Amino acid sequence: MSTFFDLPFEEPPEETVADERPARARRVLTVTELTAQIRTTLERQFFEMWVEGELSNCKVWNTGHLYFTLKDQGAQIRGVMFRGSLRFLRFTPKDGMRVVARGRVSVYDPKGEYQLVCEHFEPEGLGARQLAFEQLKERLSAEGLFDPRRKRALPVLPRKIGVVTSLDGAAVRDIIRVLRRRYANAHIVIRPARVQGEGAALEIARALTAICKVTGVDVVIVGRGGGSIEDLWAFNEEVVARAIAGCAVPTISAVGHETDITIADFVADLRAPTPSAAAELVVARKDEVQARIDRLSQRLDSSHHSRLHRLEARLRSLEARPGYGGFHGRVLMRSRRATELTTDLRDAILAGLDARARRHRALRAALDTFDLRHRLAAIRSRLQAATAALDAGVSQRRLRLESRLGNAAARLDSLSPLAVLGRGYAVCWDETRTRVLRRASETAPGESVTVRLHEGELRCDVREIMSRDGTDDH
């Protein structure tokens, strides 16, 4: 009987193993199937990971997706963030920035590369919101939107004031209360908009654009009450900053409390610590304006009286000089002489004008005698008379000629052979129609003759010739 230790250490022969256990068929995978299994395994094992590293090769393609490489001192991994997740980032990823990325590990099938599909970035050390704030502030400052030279002064007493804020907050009530107290005649135009939450920045920008188009708006207050940095973040968005910069009238930013600083505060023409302070800045108190006007009026009157006194004193000092003795008398004499000279000059001018008027009338009368219009009128009269006489002579001449023509026509008609033919006579022509036959002997039997009647002609053949007494000549 053999024991375990009696068995050989070598493997049994292959035929023995084949006989004891059936062979298993091979399973051949395609590259696509293998890659799909690897991707499934990786996504199941690493479905949500937090990875820390440095960004490099960041590039946003025309599809809107961000492609990058996340690396440290020992390794690197390719990554992608699709545009649906990229648009929620508060900052712009750049090369060299250290971040903490949240995502899953997957495989890019066409190249067989594993990659990190990120859904969120957090900058290492500095918060995402603070980094986005600093990036936007730096970019807008480089464009000149914070330049003090582009800031506009507020109107002294605006007639129509625009307000962009939420109707549900306390800011709008504070603004209205202060404006009614300081300047009750102010016309307030409110364009409501959400001031926090998703989509609030776009609403604020649209409200600013709309209220600037209202006719007569002199200044615009945009803002809200206090809150956390998340509540105030809509006023740190680029779309709000550019809407404030593009506003056609001066704008006042009144966001949060005095310690809260937003991008809108840098772009606006004036920053107010609170909405109430903005209302106090936009209009002065009515009594303060009136007091200022009174003070200016008093200063103007005082300046006017002082100047008048100085001029009077100077005049008195000038009158006291010896050279000005009898000055008023000399002025009166000069005035009288000037009056006399003015009268003489006026009389001379009038006399000269009368003489020139008489001369003009004489020349006008002499010129009228040579006026072509009068001469042409006489010529026209003679021409009309000659035309009438010519027409009468022509008419008489025509009547005489018509009478003579009628008489000649009557005589011609009486002598016309056609008239004789009309009484039943006929004219006989020879065959050639060149000679009128007056005697029968002028033709011979067998010849042809033409007989002209009153109406029509006859072509006749001569059969025999008869003498005057009726006997046959041939």
PDB file of C-alpha atoms in Angstrom, residues 331-443:
ATOM      1  CA  VAL A 331     -21.111 167.294 -22.104  1.00  0.00           C
ATOM      2  CA  LEU A 332     -24.435 169.102 -22.478  1.00  0.00           C
ATOM      3  CA  MET A 333     -22.937 171.558 -25.003  1.00  0.00           C
ATOM      4  CA  ARG A 334     -21.435 168.719 -26.969  1.00  0.00           C
ATOM      5  CA  SER A 335     -24.760 166.953 -26.871  1.00  0.00           C
ATOM      6  CA  ARG A 336     -26.553 170.058 -28.203  1.00  0.00           C
ATOM      7  CA  ARG A 337     -23.964 170.472 -30.978  1.00  0.00           C
ATOM      8  CA  ALA A 338     -24.336 166.801 -31.839  1.00  0.00           C
ATOM      9  CA  THR A 339     -28.116 167.231 -32.025  1.00  0.00           C
ATOM     10  CA  GLU A 340     -27.786 170.218 -34.372  1.00  0.00           C
ATOM     11  CA  LEU A 341     -25.351 168.423 -36.594  1.00  0.00           C
ATOM     12  CA  THR A 342     -27.634 165.419 -36.646  1.00  0.00           C
ATOM     13  CA  THR A 343     -30.566 167.602 -37.731  1.00  0.00           C
ATOM     14  CA  ASP A 344     -28.530 169.317 -40.474  1.00  0.00           C
ATOM     15  CA  LEU A 345     -27.262 165.985 -41.696  1.00  0.00           C
ATOM     16  CA  ARG A 346     -30.770 164.563 -41.793  1.00  0.00           C
ATOM     17  CA  ASP A 347     -32.078 167.593 -43.739  1.00  0.00           C
ATOM     18  CA  ALA A 348     -29.183 167.362 -46.209  1.00  0.00           C
ATOM     19  CA  ILE A 349     -29.781 163.691 -46.715  1.00  0.00           C
ATOM     20  CA  LEU A 350     -33.525 164.213 -47.266  1.00  0.00           C
ATOM     21  CA  ALA A 351     -32.878 167.050 -49.759  1.00  0.00           C
ATOM     22  CA  GLY A 352     -30.424 164.929 -51.654  1.00  0.00           C
ATOM     23  CA  LEU A 353     -32.882 162.066 -51.712  1.00  0.00           C
ATOM     24  CA  ASP A 354     -35.647 164.347 -53.069  1.00  0.00           C
ATOM     25  CA  ALA A 355     -33.372 165.687 -55.837  1.00  0.00           C
ATOM     26  CA  ARG A 356     -32.356 162.148 -56.776  1.00  0.00           C
ATOM     27  CA  ALA A 357     -36.021 161.085 -56.778  1.00  0.00           C
ATOM     28  CA  ARG A 358     -36.986 163.904 -59.162  1.00  0.00           C
ATOM     29  CA  ARG A 359     -34.052 163.075 -61.412  1.00  0.00           C
ATOM     30  CA  HIS A 360     -35.108 159.456 -61.394  1.00  0.00           C
ATOM     31  CA  ARG A 361     -38.674 160.297 -62.399  1.00  0.00           C
ATOM     32  CA  ALA A 362     -37.441 162.491 -65.280  1.00  0.00           C
ATOM     33  CA  LEU A 363     -35.138 159.797 -66.554  1.00  0.00           C
ATOM     34  CA  ARG A 364     -37.933 157.294 -66.216  1.00  0.00           C
ATOM     35  CA  ALA A 365     -40.287 159.418 -68.332  1.00  0.00           C
ATOM     36  CA  ALA A 366     -37.607 159.934 -70.992  1.00  0.00           C
ATOM     37  CA  LEU A 367     -36.884 156.250 -71.020  1.00  0.00           C
ATOM     38  CA  ASP A 368     -40.577 155.427 -71.444  1.00  0.00           C
ATOM     39  CA  THR A 369     -40.626 157.297 -74.767  1.00  0.00           C
ATOM     40  CA  PHE A 370     -38.040 154.854 -76.084  1.00  0.00           C
ATOM     41  CA  ASP A 371     -39.708 151.877 -74.539  1.00  0.00           C
ATOM     42  CA  LEU A 372     -39.873 149.067 -77.072  1.00  0.00           C
ATOM     43  CA  ARG A 373     -43.141 147.886 -75.612  1.00  0.00           C
ATOM     44  CA  HIS A 374     -44.912 151.073 -76.809  1.00  0.00           C
ATOM     45  CA  ARG A 375     -43.230 150.972 -80.200  1.00  0.00           C
ATOM     46  CA  LEU A 376     -44.058 147.325 -80.601  1.00  0.00           C
ATOM     47  CA  ALA A 377     -47.711 148.056 -79.748  1.00  0.00           C
ATOM     48  CA  ALA A 378     -47.918 150.601 -82.613  1.00  0.00           C
ATOM     49  CA  ILE A 379     -46.205 148.235 -85.009  1.00  0.00           C
ATOM     50  CA  ARG A 380     -48.572 145.471 -83.910  1.00  0.00           C
ATOM     51  CA  SER A 381     -51.574 147.724 -84.639  1.00  0.00           C
ATOM     52  CA  ARG A 382     -50.279 148.573 -88.127  1.00  0.00           C
ATOM     53  CA  LEU A 383     -49.498 144.927 -88.762  1.00  0.00           C
ATOM     54  CA  GLN A 384     -53.015 143.903 -87.768  1.00  0.00           C
ATOM     55  CA  ALA A 385     -54.533 146.556 -90.087  1.00  0.00           C
ATOM     56  CA  ALA A 386     -52.323 145.441 -92.993  1.00  0.00           C
ATOM     57  CA  THR A 387     -53.223 141.833 -92.309  1.00  0.00           C
ATOM     58  CA  ALA A 388     -56.948 142.663 -92.402  1.00  0.00           C
ATOM     59  CA  ALA A 389     -56.541 144.592 -95.686  1.00  0.00           C
ATOM     60  CA  LEU A 390     -54.528 141.724 -97.151  1.00  0.00           C
ATOM     61  CA  ASP A 391     -57.139 139.189 -96.108  1.00  0.00           C
ATOM     62  CA  ALA A 392     -59.906 141.343 -97.711  1.00  0.00           C
ATOM     63  CA  GLY A 393     -57.919 141.754-100.981  1.00  0.00           C
ATOM     64  CA  VAL A 394     -57.169 138.050-101.122  1.00  0.00           C
ATOM     65  CA  SER A 395     -60.858 137.238-100.573  1.00  0.00           C
ATOM     66  CA  GLN A 396     -61.989 139.621-103.324  1.00  0.00           C
ATOM     67  CA  ARG A 397     -59.310 138.328-105.701  1.00  0.00           C
ATOM     68  CA  ARG A 398     -60.380 134.768-105.021  1.00  0.00           C
ATOM     69  CA  LEU A 399     -64.028 135.578-105.662  1.00  0.00           C
ATOM     70  CA  ARG A 400     -63.176 137.231-109.020  1.00  0.00           C
ATOM     71  CA  LEU A 401     -61.014 134.310-110.068  1.00  0.00           C
ATOM     72  CA  GLU A 402     -63.673 131.799-109.006  1.00  0.00           C
ATOM     73  CA  SER A 403     -66.223 133.733-111.090  1.00  0.00           C
ATOM     74  CA  ARG A 404     -63.972 133.761-114.151  1.00  0.00           C
ATOM     75  CA  LEU A 405     -63.215 130.080-113.657  1.00  0.00           C
ATOM     76  CA  GLY A 406     -66.931 129.297-113.554  1.00  0.00           C
ATOM     77  CA  ASN A 407     -67.585 131.215-116.739  1.00  0.00           C
ATOM     78  CA  ALA A 408     -64.680 129.522-118.531  1.00  0.00           C
ATOM     79  CA  ALA A 409     -65.831 126.107-117.359  1.00  0.00           C
ATOM     80  CA  ALA A 410     -69.336 126.815-118.682  1.00  0.00           C
ATOM     81  CA  ARG A 411     -68.002 127.918-122.053  1.00  0.00           C
ATOM     82  CA  LEU A 412     -65.657 124.948-122.200  1.00  0.00           C
ATOM     83  CA  ASP A 413     -68.477 122.629-121.347  1.00  0.00           C
ATOM     84  CA  SER A 414     -70.600 124.103-124.143  1.00  0.00           C
ATOM     85  CA  LEU A 415     -67.776 123.590-126.644  1.00  0.00           C
ATOM     86  CA  SER A 416     -66.767 120.165-125.362  1.00  0.00           C
ATOM     87  CA  PRO A 417     -67.298 117.245-127.812  1.00  0.00           C
ATOM     88  CA  LEU A 418     -68.374 115.211-124.837  1.00  0.00           C
ATOM     89  CA  ALA A 419     -71.446 117.397-124.542  1.00  0.00           C
ATOM     90  CA  VAL A 420     -72.209 116.639-128.215  1.00  0.00           C
ATOM     91  CA  LEU A 421     -71.764 112.947-127.473  1.00  0.00           C
ATOM     92  CA  GLY A 422     -74.193 113.304-124.645  1.00  0.00           C
ATOM     93  CA  ARG A 423     -76.880 114.359-127.125  1.00  0.00           C
ATOM     94  CA  GLY A 424     -76.563 111.009-128.987  1.00  0.00           C
ATOM     95  CA  TYR A 425     -73.651 111.716-131.342  1.00  0.00           C
ATOM     96  CA  ALA A 426     -70.540 109.551-131.644  1.00  0.00           C
ATOM     97  CA  VAL A 427     -66.897 110.024-132.721  1.00  0.00           C
ATOM     98  CA  CYS A 428     -65.284 107.505-135.058  1.00  0.00           C
ATOM     99  CA  TRP A 429     -61.515 106.894-134.927  1.00  0.00           C
ATOM    100  CA  ASP A 430     -59.337 104.932-137.286  1.00  0.00           C
ATOM    101  CA  GLU A 431     -57.762 101.691-136.263  1.00  0.00           C
ATOM    102  CA  THR A 432     -54.621 103.343-134.859  1.00  0.00           C
ATOM    103  CA  ARG A 433     -56.705 105.867-132.990  1.00  0.00           C
ATOM    104  CA  THR A 434     -54.672 108.719-134.441  1.00  0.00           C
ATOM    105  CA  ARG A 435     -57.277 110.277-136.796  1.00  0.00           C
ATOM    106  CA  VAL A 436     -60.949 111.167-136.516  1.00  0.00           C
ATOM    107  CA  LEU A 437     -62.961 109.905-139.497  1.00  0.00           C
ATOM    108  CA  ARG A 438     -65.192 112.602-140.920  1.00  0.00           C
ATOM    109  CA  ARG A 439     -66.069 110.960-144.268  1.00  0.00           C
ATOM    110  CA  ALA A 440     -66.919 107.402-145.045  1.00  0.00           C
ATOM    111  CA  SER A 441     -64.427 107.405-147.845  1.00  0.00           C
ATOM    112  CA  GLU A 442     -61.584 107.692-145.405  1.00  0.00           C
ATOM    113  CA  THR A 443     -61.908 103.984-144.588  1.00  0.00           C
TER     114      THR A 443
END
